Amino acid sequence: MSELSKTPLYDLHIELGGKMVPFAGFEMPVQYPLGVKKEHVHTRDHAGLFDVSHMGQVKLTGEDAAAELEKLVPVDIIDLPAGKQRYALFTNDEGGIMDDLMVTNYGDHLYVVVNAACKDQDIAHMRANLGEGVELEVLDDRALVALQGPEAAQALSRICPEVNELVFMDSRHIAIDGVDCFVSRSGYTGEDGYEISIPSAEADRLCRLFLEQPEVEFIGLGARDSLRLESGLCLYGHDLDPTTTPIEGSLIWAISKCRRADGERAGGFPGADKILDQIANKNYSRKRVGLIASGKAPIREGADLVNADGEKIGTVTSGSFGPTVGKPVAMGYVETAYSALETEVFALVRGKQLPMVVSKAPFIEQRYFRG
C-alpha cells in the first residue's frame, strides 16, 4: 500500500488534536476535540476553517485556454468574466460525470480546482485533450483552505479588509498579511465564506493567524460532510459518478444556456448528444432527490430505497443526521416515477422499512453573500 501524503498543515492538525484518517490518498483530520456535531454547529453559527489542500490546483495559460477547456465541459468558459468563478463538470462520451470542478478566470490564466480522488485522472484528461497552445501547470506548491460561516467575512476582513469587496463567486489575487493568495468568495457548506490558495511555506503561519480570530475553529471532514449534505451539495464518487449524467444528477442548472440545443455554442462537449437529448425529451429513468426521514435513525449511504410494496426503486448515496435540520437527511437516486416532492419512499435498514419523504434540497437556506 502506498504511503499517504500529508498536506502542508499536517503538523498543525496534530498539534490541535486532529483525529487523522486516510482520505483520497492523504492523511486528513476527520474531527478535532470539539467533535463532529459541535464543529458543524460552530460553522453554521460562527466560522469554520477547513484544510482542503488535498484538492488538485491547476493553472492553464495560453490564448486559447478558455476555448480548449470549454470543449471538455458543458459550461460557458469563453465568456466567463475575469475575476469570476464557475462550477463545471468533466463529462465522458456517454454523458457521465467524470468529476465536478471549479474554474476561475484570472484574466491572463484559468485557475482550476479538481477533486482529490480524481486529480491524477483529471490532469491526464486535460493534458491529453487541451490543444498544443495551452500550458498546464500543476500548482503542487500551494495549500488550499476554506473559511466558512456567517462570521467568516468578519474574521477575515480583520486581517485583510479587501475581502469585503468580494461577492459570491468573485475571485481575486489578494495579499493576506504580505502573502500572495488566490481568494474566492465561495465554498461547499451553503454558508458565506472564502476559499484561499496559499503558498505551502506560508500556510501554517496564515492558518494560525486565522485561528487567532475569536470566531474561527478548525473543522474536520466529518462536519464538512454533514454541512454539504444539509446544503444539498454533491460529493463526487458518492452522489455523482461516471455512469450518471448531469440531468440524472439534478444538475441541469450546471449546463450553460449557450451550450444547450438552442444556444450559440450548442453541444461540442463529450456526451453532448445524450445530455441534450435528456434535456429535450426527459428520457431518463432515475433522478437524484433529497430525502428526509420521518423517524430519528440516520439513513446511511448504500441503503436500498423501496416503495410501499417493498420493490426496490433506488439507493441512498449520502446520508446522516442533519444537526441544523434536526432530522436525518439524505440524497439518493430513485426511479423518476417516485421523484416528485412529497412522495413517500422507504429505506431498508436492518430489515426494517423506514419511511422517508422526497424533499427539496438544499434542506436549509443557503446563505451565500451576493451583495
XYZ file of C-alpha atoms in Angstrom:
371
model
C 0.000 0.000 0.000
C 1.448 3.388 -0.984
C 2.301 5.833 1.774
C -0.276 8.510 2.478
C 0.553 12.098 1.547
C 0.443 14.926 4.070
C -0.866 18.446 3.496
C 1.268 21.478 4.477
C -0.970 21.788 7.564
C -0.410 18.229 8.863
C 1.718 19.265 11.860
C -0.847 21.904 12.846
C -3.653 19.307 12.749
C -1.651 17.008 15.047
C -0.814 19.880 17.411
C -4.514 20.793 17.680
C -5.651 17.223 18.351
C -6.972 16.382 14.894
C -8.004 12.740 14.511
C -6.301 11.742 11.257
C -7.784 9.259 8.770
C -6.884 8.178 5.208
C -8.825 10.193 2.631
C -8.128 10.342 -1.130
C -4.505 9.325 -0.570
C -3.889 11.863 2.213
C -3.865 11.848 5.996
C -6.734 14.212 6.776
C -8.453 15.334 10.006
C -11.915 13.812 10.369
C -12.548 15.778 13.582
C -10.935 17.740 16.423
C -11.562 17.524 20.198
C -14.692 19.688 19.755
C -16.380 16.742 17.962
C -18.250 16.491 14.669
C -21.651 17.808 15.807
C -20.220 20.843 17.645
C -17.917 21.578 14.686
C -20.963 21.510 12.380
C -22.927 23.873 14.638
C -19.925 26.183 15.085
C -19.612 26.574 11.306
C -23.327 27.369 10.925
C -23.206 29.896 13.807
C -19.697 31.368 13.552
C -16.780 30.404 11.229
C -15.026 27.123 10.460
C -11.583 26.671 8.893
C -11.179 23.602 6.646
C -7.983 22.177 5.164
C -8.777 21.182 1.565
C -5.158 21.101 0.377
C -5.683 17.542 -0.916
C -7.650 19.025 -3.844
C -5.853 19.498 -7.163
C -4.936 23.057 -8.175
C -4.077 23.679 -11.831
C -3.140 26.771 -13.855
C -3.954 26.923 -17.588
C -2.307 29.569 -19.749
C -2.440 30.277 -23.480
C -4.563 32.379 -25.792
C -6.994 29.504 -26.440
C -7.144 28.130 -22.875
C -10.824 29.048 -22.352
C -11.967 27.701 -25.747
C -9.973 24.494 -25.260
C -11.285 23.853 -21.736
C -14.828 24.587 -22.938
C -14.561 21.548 -25.262
C -14.382 19.298 -22.166
C -17.254 20.777 -20.114
C -20.941 21.666 -20.790
C -20.290 25.122 -19.365
C -19.609 28.634 -20.707
C -15.892 29.190 -20.158
C -15.230 31.506 -23.139
C -17.440 34.280 -21.738
C -16.590 33.740 -18.057
C -15.725 37.290 -16.898
C -12.285 37.992 -15.442
C -12.423 37.748 -11.665
C -15.303 35.255 -11.693
C -15.512 31.565 -10.808
C -17.878 28.919 -12.213
C -18.893 25.362 -11.305
C -18.189 22.894 -14.122
C -18.332 19.182 -14.937
C -15.995 16.953 -16.918
C -18.239 14.605 -18.913
C -17.363 11.387 -20.750
C -18.535 10.199 -24.173
C -21.608 8.546 -22.610
C -22.618 11.781 -20.863
C -21.477 10.523 -17.450
C -19.767 12.823 -14.944
C -16.003 12.257 -14.644
C -15.625 14.933 -11.961
C -17.017 18.250 -10.811
C -14.651 21.202 -10.589
C -14.325 24.959 -10.161
C -12.927 27.211 -12.908
C -11.764 30.794 -12.310
C -10.804 33.337 -14.957
C -7.856 35.354 -13.636
C -7.508 37.333 -16.869
C -4.142 36.041 -18.050
C -4.817 32.428 -16.964
C -7.500 29.999 -15.819
C -7.293 28.511 -12.328
C -8.932 25.084 -11.972
C -9.634 23.154 -8.750
C -10.455 19.448 -9.074
C -11.389 16.779 -6.544
C -8.590 14.971 -4.739
C -9.646 11.432 -5.704
C -9.898 12.426 -9.399
C -6.824 14.675 -9.504
C -4.469 12.415 -11.488
C -7.227 11.360 -13.903
C -8.371 14.964 -14.476
C -4.854 16.274 -15.089
C -4.178 13.438 -17.566
C -7.556 14.159 -19.255
C -6.666 17.836 -19.680
C -3.125 17.112 -20.874
C -4.476 14.686 -23.479
C -7.261 16.911 -24.782
C -6.250 20.568 -24.445
C -4.661 21.959 -27.609
C -0.918 22.435 -28.030
C -1.167 26.161 -27.325
C -2.354 25.561 -23.751
C 0.215 25.187 -20.980
C -0.898 23.203 -17.922
C 0.912 23.773 -14.638
C 0.074 21.699 -11.539
C 0.260 24.009 -8.520
C 1.539 21.424 -6.054
C 3.378 24.078 -4.033
C 0.163 25.610 -2.662
C -2.170 24.758 0.215
C -5.933 25.337 -0.032
C -8.192 26.218 2.887
C -11.845 27.201 3.211
C -13.102 29.670 5.817
C -16.865 29.192 6.056
C -19.739 30.542 8.108
C -21.772 33.693 8.807
C -18.820 35.281 10.656
C -16.146 34.295 8.097
C -16.092 37.735 6.466
C -15.916 39.464 9.847
C -12.942 37.303 10.884
C -11.004 37.509 7.607
C -11.602 41.224 6.995
C -9.987 42.000 10.355
C -6.738 40.700 8.809
C -7.451 41.777 5.223
C -10.251 44.371 4.677
C -10.114 43.859 0.885
C -12.037 40.562 1.140
C -15.200 42.547 1.945
C -15.234 43.774 -1.665
C -15.929 40.271 -2.999
C -19.395 38.794 -3.562
C -20.335 35.150 -4.177
C -18.178 33.560 -6.919
C -15.819 36.557 -7.170
C -12.092 35.679 -7.237
C -9.057 37.872 -6.798
C -5.302 37.804 -6.093
C -5.114 39.318 -2.607
C -2.120 39.802 -0.309
C -3.061 38.481 3.139
C -0.509 39.589 5.742
C 2.007 40.060 2.930
C 1.338 36.680 1.267
C 0.017 36.449 -2.325
C -3.161 34.362 -2.116
C -5.879 33.400 -4.600
C -9.124 34.212 -2.796
C -12.647 33.350 -3.953
C -15.876 34.085 -2.100
C -17.230 30.576 -2.316
C -17.219 27.249 -0.518
C -19.055 23.990 -0.023
C -21.094 24.384 3.157
C -24.020 26.544 1.972
C -22.647 29.395 4.102
C -20.915 32.624 3.153
C -17.157 32.267 3.146
C -13.918 32.054 1.224
C -11.592 29.534 -0.378
C -7.962 30.637 -0.087
C -4.999 29.208 -2.004
C -1.767 29.901 -0.072
C 1.892 29.141 -0.902
C 2.708 25.972 1.087
C 5.547 27.631 3.013
C 3.152 30.261 4.433
C 0.107 28.038 5.047
C 0.857 27.152 8.685
C 1.556 30.791 9.642
C -1.550 32.194 7.941
C -3.836 29.492 9.347
C -2.558 30.211 12.872
C -3.433 33.861 12.203
C -6.948 32.854 11.086
C -7.355 30.662 14.180
C -6.417 33.591 16.439
C -9.702 35.233 15.415
C -12.339 34.518 18.096
C -14.942 33.352 15.535
C -12.747 30.626 13.982
C -12.301 26.927 14.821
C -10.606 24.203 12.758
C -13.233 21.814 11.332
C -12.703 18.236 10.115
C -14.041 16.119 7.261
C -16.892 14.720 9.357
C -18.624 18.072 9.784
C -17.686 19.113 6.239
C -19.731 16.142 5.018
C -22.835 16.888 7.103
C -22.642 20.606 6.229
C -22.513 19.996 2.461
C -25.263 17.351 2.688
C -27.656 19.714 4.511
C -26.876 22.242 1.764
C -27.818 19.752 -0.974
C -24.272 19.695 -2.406
C -22.990 16.547 -4.108
C -19.897 14.576 -3.125
C -18.158 13.173 -6.188
C -17.792 9.388 -6.107
C -20.921 9.114 -3.965
C -23.731 11.270 -5.431
C -22.071 11.666 -8.849
C -20.065 9.166 -10.891
C -19.121 8.262 -14.496
C -22.384 6.331 -15.015
C -24.575 9.310 -14.040
C -25.407 12.207 -16.362
C -25.850 15.792 -15.104
C -29.585 15.512 -15.838
C -29.995 12.329 -13.773
C -27.903 14.069 -11.093
C -30.353 17.033 -10.994
C -27.597 19.363 -12.216
C -29.402 20.751 -15.289
C -28.608 24.237 -13.895
C -24.903 23.450 -14.489
C -25.444 23.151 -18.272
C -24.888 26.733 -19.514
C -27.629 28.124 -21.782
C -25.154 28.808 -24.595
C -24.208 25.087 -24.655
C -27.787 23.768 -24.829
C -29.512 22.746 -28.073
C -30.728 26.277 -28.878
C -27.579 28.038 -27.601
C -24.994 29.921 -29.641
C -22.318 27.269 -28.909
C -24.605 24.238 -28.631
C -23.019 20.926 -27.737
C -19.379 20.357 -28.562
C -18.573 18.625 -25.243
C -18.219 14.876 -24.529
C -21.598 13.133 -24.295
C -23.464 16.208 -25.587
C -25.902 14.214 -27.753
C -27.118 12.140 -24.817
C -27.255 15.021 -22.333
C -29.089 17.392 -24.702
C -31.493 14.579 -25.663
C -32.265 14.001 -21.977
C -33.000 17.710 -21.526
C -35.274 17.807 -24.595
C -37.120 14.512 -24.166
C -36.816 13.700 -20.432
C -35.871 10.127 -21.405
C -34.047 9.072 -18.263
C -35.177 6.509 -15.730
C -33.769 7.790 -12.444
C -33.110 11.072 -10.702
C -31.207 12.392 -7.692
C -33.556 13.609 -4.948
C -33.393 14.933 -1.420
C -34.852 12.741 1.311
C -35.920 13.493 4.888
C -36.516 10.609 7.278
C -39.757 10.501 9.225
C -38.047 8.787 12.178
C -34.854 9.520 14.116
C -32.496 6.845 12.763
C -29.894 8.179 10.278
C -30.119 6.542 6.845
C -26.622 5.821 5.529
C -25.098 5.623 2.073
C -25.844 2.323 0.331
C -29.284 1.738 1.872
C -31.815 0.426 -0.640
C -34.940 2.508 -1.258
C -38.223 0.640 -1.823
C -41.853 1.504 -2.485
C -44.800 0.601 -0.244
C -44.863 -2.899 -1.791
C -41.209 -3.480 -0.902
C -39.980 -3.268 -4.523
C -36.561 -1.665 -4.941
C -36.801 1.769 -6.577
C -33.433 3.327 -5.744
C -30.408 3.758 -3.466
C -29.187 6.277 -0.888
C -25.876 7.863 -1.946
C -25.298 10.209 1.038
C -26.973 10.243 4.422
C -26.513 11.414 8.000
C -28.234 13.245 10.821
C -28.587 16.930 9.915
C -27.784 18.897 13.097
C -29.250 22.146 11.689
C -32.326 20.443 10.202
C -32.784 18.398 13.377
C -33.654 15.272 11.368
C -31.872 12.573 9.369
C -31.345 13.808 5.792
C -30.113 12.008 2.701
C -29.673 12.174 -1.037
C -30.142 9.305 -3.414
C -31.433 8.103 -6.751
C -34.999 6.929 -7.327
C -36.953 5.863 -10.389
C -38.447 9.015 -11.943
C -41.978 7.851 -11.074
C -41.047 8.366 -7.393
C -39.091 11.638 -7.773
C -41.904 14.161 -7.175
C -41.724 16.206 -3.962
C -43.668 14.779 -1.005
C -43.548 11.211 -2.403
C -43.168 8.667 0.406
C -40.495 6.009 -0.044
C -38.868 3.605 2.406
C -35.240 2.942 3.291
C -34.291 -0.624 4.162
C -32.267 -0.583 7.389
C -31.539 -3.901 9.138
C -34.598 -5.472 7.527
C -36.949 -2.665 8.517
C -38.680 -0.269 6.103
C -38.128 3.241 7.463
C -40.330 5.942 5.879
C -38.719 8.893 4.087
C -40.203 11.762 2.100
C -38.771 13.109 -1.155
C -37.897 16.690 -0.248
C -36.414 19.820 -1.719
C -32.635 20.041 -1.391
C -30.940 22.100 -0.003
C -32.572 21.210 3.294
C -31.518 24.579 4.760
C -31.407 28.091 3.342
C -28.116 28.725 1.544
C -26.543 31.965 2.775
C -24.068 32.937 0.051
C -23.248 36.669 0.029
C -24.472 38.173 -3.238
C -24.115 41.832 -2.258
